[in-house]
Tab-separated table of C-alpha atoms in Angstrom:
chain	number	residue	atom	x	y	z
N	1	MET	CA	36.787	-8.060	80.631
N	2	LYS	CA	38.503	-4.483	80.793
N	3	ASP	CA	37.059	-3.778	83.822
N	4	ALA	CA	38.294	-6.722	86.087
N	5	ALA	CA	41.965	-6.115	84.961
N	6	LEU	CA	41.740	-2.343	85.327
N	7	GLN	CA	40.494	-3.493	88.919
N	8	VAL	CA	43.500	-5.709	89.364
N	9	GLN	CA	45.954	-2.960	88.185
N	10	ASN	CA	44.556	-0.852	91.165
N	11	GLY	CA	44.658	-2.737	93.226
N	12	ASN	CA	40.428	-3.705	94.216
N	13	LYS	CA	40.782	-5.428	97.529
N	14	ALA	CA	37.668	-5.255	98.246
N	15	ALA	CA	36.237	-7.476	95.357
N	16	GLY	CA	38.936	-10.311	96.550
N	17	LEU	CA	37.401	-10.199	99.566
N	18	CYS	CA	33.555	-10.503	98.665
N	19	ALA	CA	35.046	-13.169	97.012
N	20	ARG	CA	37.111	-15.125	99.580
N	21	ARG	CA	33.885	-14.164	101.754
N	22	THR	CA	31.526	-15.369	99.758
N	23	SER	CA	33.217	-18.996	98.982
N	24	LEU	CA	33.520	-19.443	102.240
N	25	GLU	CA	29.519	-19.052	102.651
N	26	ILE	CA	28.897	-21.431	99.851
N	27	GLN	CA	31.731	-24.260	101.465
N	28	PRO	CA	28.933	-25.830	102.956
N	29	LEU	CA	25.713	-26.384	100.780
N	30	LEU	CA	28.450	-27.414	97.891
N	31	LYS	CA	30.094	-30.286	100.779
N	32	GLU	CA	26.478	-31.110	100.984
N	33	PHE	CA	25.635	-31.436	97.454
N	34	ARG	CA	28.539	-33.152	96.488
N	35	LYS	CA	27.012	-35.674	99.356
N	36	ARG	CA	24.182	-36.276	97.828
N	37	SER	CA	25.111	-36.341	94.511
N	38	LEU	CA	27.680	-39.235	95.466
N	39	GLU	CA	24.764	-41.344	97.731
N	40	LEU	CA	22.443	-40.926	94.527
N	41	SER	CA	25.284	-42.297	92.168
N	42	LYS	CA	25.771	-44.601	94.629
N	43	GLU	CA	21.288	-46.036	94.277
N	44	ASN	CA	21.015	-45.441	90.677
N	45	SER	CA	24.685	-47.311	89.586
Protein backbone atom coordinates (compact mmCIF):
# COMPACT_ATOMS: atom_id res chain seq x y z
CA MET A 1 0.00 0.00 0.00
CA LYS A 2 2.85 2.33 0.82
CA ASP A 3 4.41 1.71 -2.61
CA ALA A 4 1.12 2.52 -4.32
CA ALA A 5 0.88 5.81 -2.44
CA LEU A 6 4.42 6.71 -3.48
CA GLN A 7 3.62 5.92 -7.11
CA VAL A 8 0.58 8.18 -6.97
CA GLN A 9 2.61 10.98 -5.41
CA ASN A 10 5.33 10.58 -8.03
CA GLY A 11 2.80 10.52 -10.85
CA ASN A 12 3.26 6.98 -12.14
CA LYS A 13 1.30 7.36 -15.36
CA ALA A 14 2.49 4.05 -16.77
CA ALA A 15 0.60 2.11 -14.09
CA GLY A 16 -2.63 3.90 -14.98
CA LEU A 17 -2.10 3.23 -18.66
CA CYS A 18 -1.41 -0.43 -17.98
CA ALA A 19 -4.54 -0.73 -15.83
CA ARG A 20 -6.73 0.90 -18.49
CA ARG A 21 -5.27 -1.27 -21.24
CA THR A 22 -5.86 -4.42 -19.21
CA SER A 23 -9.42 -3.43 -18.34
CA LEU A 24 -10.17 -2.89 -22.04
CA GLU A 25 -8.80 -6.34 -22.82
CA ILE A 26 -10.95 -8.15 -20.26
CA GLN A 27 -14.13 -6.14 -20.89
CA PRO A 28 -15.46 -8.44 -23.67
CA LEU A 29 -14.75 -11.49 -21.53
CA LEU A 30 -16.70 -10.02 -18.63
CA LYS A 31 -19.65 -9.20 -20.90
CA GLU A 32 -19.73 -12.79 -22.14
CA PHE A 33 -19.51 -14.07 -18.56
CA ARG A 34 -22.44 -11.89 -17.46
CA LYS A 35 -24.49 -13.01 -20.46
CA ARG A 36 -23.94 -16.71 -19.77
CA SER A 37 -24.42 -16.23 -16.05
CA LEU A 38 -27.81 -14.62 -16.62
CA GLU A 39 -28.82 -17.38 -19.03
CA LEU A 40 -27.94 -20.07 -16.49
CA SER A 41 -29.71 -18.30 -13.65
CA LYS A 42 -32.88 -18.03 -15.77
CA GLU A 43 -32.71 -21.74 -16.63
CA ASN A 44 -32.32 -22.73 -12.98
CA SER A 45 -35.12 -20.56 -11.60
